[in-house]
mmCIF file of C-alpha atoms in Angstrom:
data_model
loop_
_atom_site.group_PDB
_atom_site.id
_atom_site.type_symbol
_atom_site.label_atom_id
_atom_site.label_comp_id
_atom_site.label_asym_id
_atom_site.label_seq_id
_atom_site.Cartn_x
_atom_site.Cartn_y
_atom_site.Cartn_z
ATOM 1 C CA MET T 1 17.688 -4.471 11.012
ATOM 2 C CA ARG T 2 16.797 -4.265 7.289
ATOM 3 C CA PRO T 3 15.537 -1.665 5.576
ATOM 4 C CA LEU T 4 11.652 -1.551 4.682
ATOM 5 C CA ARG T 5 11.646 -1.882 0.902
ATOM 6 C CA PRO T 6 8.852 0.499 -1.232
ATOM 7 C CA PHE T 7 5.350 -0.747 -0.986
ATOM 8 C CA ASN T 8 4.469 -1.816 -4.783
ATOM 9 C CA PHE T 9 0.921 -0.665 -5.356
ATOM 10 C CA ASN T 10 1.262 -2.760 -8.685
ATOM 11 C CA THR T 11 1.153 -6.070 -6.757
ATOM 12 C CA SER T 12 -2.583 -7.834 -6.813
ATOM 13 C CA ALA T 13 -4.527 -7.469 -3.478
ATOM 14 C CA GLU T 14 -7.518 -8.844 -1.624
ATOM 15 C CA LEU T 15 -9.927 -6.745 0.519
ATOM 16 C CA SER T 16 -11.901 -8.272 3.253
ATOM 17 C CA PRO T 17 -14.923 -7.116 5.607
ATOM 18 C CA ALA T 18 -14.664 -7.454 8.885
ATOM 19 C CA ALA T 19 -15.461 -10.568 10.367
ATOM 20 C CA ILE T 20 -18.790 -9.427 12.450
ATOM 21 C CA ARG T 21 -21.163 -12.334 11.836
ATOM 22 C CA LYS T 22 -24.032 -10.634 13.949
ATOM 23 C CA LYS T 23 -24.370 -8.183 11.107
ATOM 24 C CA LYS T 24 -26.395 -9.442 8.083
ATOM 25 C CA ARG T 25 -24.856 -6.643 5.443
ATOM 26 C CA ALA T 26 -21.070 -6.090 6.212
ATOM 27 C CA GLY T 27 -21.359 -3.217 2.846
ATOM 28 C CA PHE T 28 -19.356 -5.385 0.692
ATOM 29 C CA THR T 29 -18.033 -8.780 0.217
ATOM 30 C CA TYR T 30 -14.609 -10.163 -0.434
ATOM 31 C CA ARG T 31 -12.902 -8.690 -3.304
ATOM 32 C CA ARG T 32 -10.034 -9.258 -5.370
ATOM 33 C CA PHE T 33 -8.326 -6.541 -7.330
ATOM 34 C CA GLY T 34 -5.236 -6.618 -10.260
ATOM 35 C CA THR T 35 -3.436 -4.190 -8.068
ATOM 36 C CA ALA T 36 -3.457 -2.631 -4.521
ATOM 37 C CA ALA T 37 -3.755 0.696 -5.899
ATOM 38 C CA GLU T 38 -7.274 -0.036 -7.200
ATOM 39 C CA ALA T 39 -8.345 -2.124 -3.907
ATOM 40 C CA VAL T 40 -6.868 1.165 -1.582
ATOM 41 C CA GLN T 41 -8.732 3.598 -4.073
ATOM 42 C CA PHE T 42 -11.925 1.454 -3.709
ATOM 43 C CA ALA T 43 -11.616 1.217 0.153
ATOM 44 C CA MET T 44 -11.085 4.732 0.712
ATOM 45 C CA GLU T 45 -13.475 6.388 -2.190
ATOM 46 C CA GLN T 46 -16.279 3.694 -2.362
ATOM 47 C CA LEU T 47 -16.946 1.980 1.168
ATOM 48 C CA PRO T 48 -18.987 3.591 3.555
ATOM 49 C CA THR T 49 -16.598 4.435 6.777
ATOM 50 C CA ASP T 50 -18.470 1.849 9.082
ATOM 51 C CA SER T 51 -17.775 -0.853 6.158
ATOM 52 C CA LEU T 52 -14.062 0.161 6.268
ATOM 53 C CA ASN T 53 -13.959 -0.212 9.877
ATOM 54 C CA GLY T 54 -12.596 -3.685 10.463
ATOM 55 C CA ALA T 55 -11.793 -4.434 6.999
ATOM 56 C CA TYR T 56 -8.552 -5.232 6.002
ATOM 57 C CA LEU T 57 -6.189 -5.475 2.773
ATOM 58 C CA GLN T 58 -3.967 -8.259 1.989
ATOM 59 C CA VAL T 59 -1.110 -7.667 -0.067
ATOM 60 C CA GLU T 60 1.286 -10.712 -0.454
ATOM 61 C CA GLU T 61 2.168 -11.270 3.022
ATOM 62 C CA ALA T 62 1.300 -7.857 4.488
ATOM 63 C CA ARG T 63 -1.691 -7.058 6.213
ATOM 64 C CA PHE T 64 -3.236 -3.694 6.411
ATOM 65 C CA ASP T 65 -6.394 -2.292 8.902
ATOM 66 C CA GLN T 66 -8.279 0.596 8.233
ATOM 67 C CA ASN T 67 -5.568 2.902 9.438
ATOM 68 C CA GLY T 68 -2.834 1.174 7.203
ATOM 69 C CA ILE T 69 -5.068 1.497 4.352
ATOM 70 C CA ARG T 70 -5.901 5.259 4.876
ATOM 71 C CA SER T 71 -1.781 5.484 5.245
ATOM 72 C CA LEU T 72 -1.238 4.080 1.806
ATOM 73 C CA TYR T 73 -3.986 6.329 0.183
ATOM 74 C CA GLU T 74 -2.553 9.157 1.731
ATOM 75 C CA SER T 75 1.168 8.360 1.009
ATOM 76 C CA GLU T 76 3.186 10.321 -1.532
ATOM 77 C CA ALA T 77 3.413 7.251 -3.611
ATOM 78 C CA PHE T 78 -0.211 6.641 -4.054
ATOM 79 C CA PRO T 79 -0.195 6.336 -8.087
ATOM 80 C CA LEU T 80 -4.089 6.820 -8.939
ATOM 81 C CA PRO T 81 -5.487 10.139 -8.796
ATOM 82 C CA ARG T 82 -7.616 10.661 -5.824
ATOM 83 C CA ARG T 83 -11.263 11.840 -4.917
ATOM 84 C CA PRO T 84 -11.120 15.611 -4.578
ATOM 85 C CA LYS T 85 -11.664 16.552 -0.972
ATOM 86 C CA PRO T 86 -14.796 18.588 -0.311
ATOM 87 C CA ALA T 87 -14.528 22.521 -0.368
ATOM 88 C CA PRO T 88 -15.421 23.997 3.030
ATOM 89 C CA ALA T 89 -18.916 24.971 3.156
ATOM 90 C CA ALA T 90 -18.991 28.579 2.411
ATOM 91 C CA GLU T 91 -21.627 30.990 3.970
ATOM 92 C CA THR T 92 -24.210 31.809 1.098
ATOM 93 C CA ASP T 93 -25.985 35.177 0.539
ATOM 94 C CA ALA T 94 -29.045 33.141 1.689
ATOM 95 C CA ASP T 95 -27.528 32.072 4.781
ATOM 96 C CA ALA T 96 -26.364 35.697 5.805
ATOM 97 C CA ALA T 97 -29.793 36.980 5.342
#
């Protein structure tokens, strides 16, 4: 068994919507990106969750579903800045009254 090679985020990538024909609007159409990092960032930060469900990312011969895309985004090797996570909702003085 050969070791897995590290994922190259600089490779071009294609992002395709779910193949749901009943839905008139998939939320996005097929898109090509200069780098896989840009495609992953777009999928995680710009697409509504329901549009990401069933979508897939094609990078060279590898194909990633929603969970694979999320894993790439959360990877320590992800090269782009991530959108800040929302802070937990703190109770305000008005809520306490």
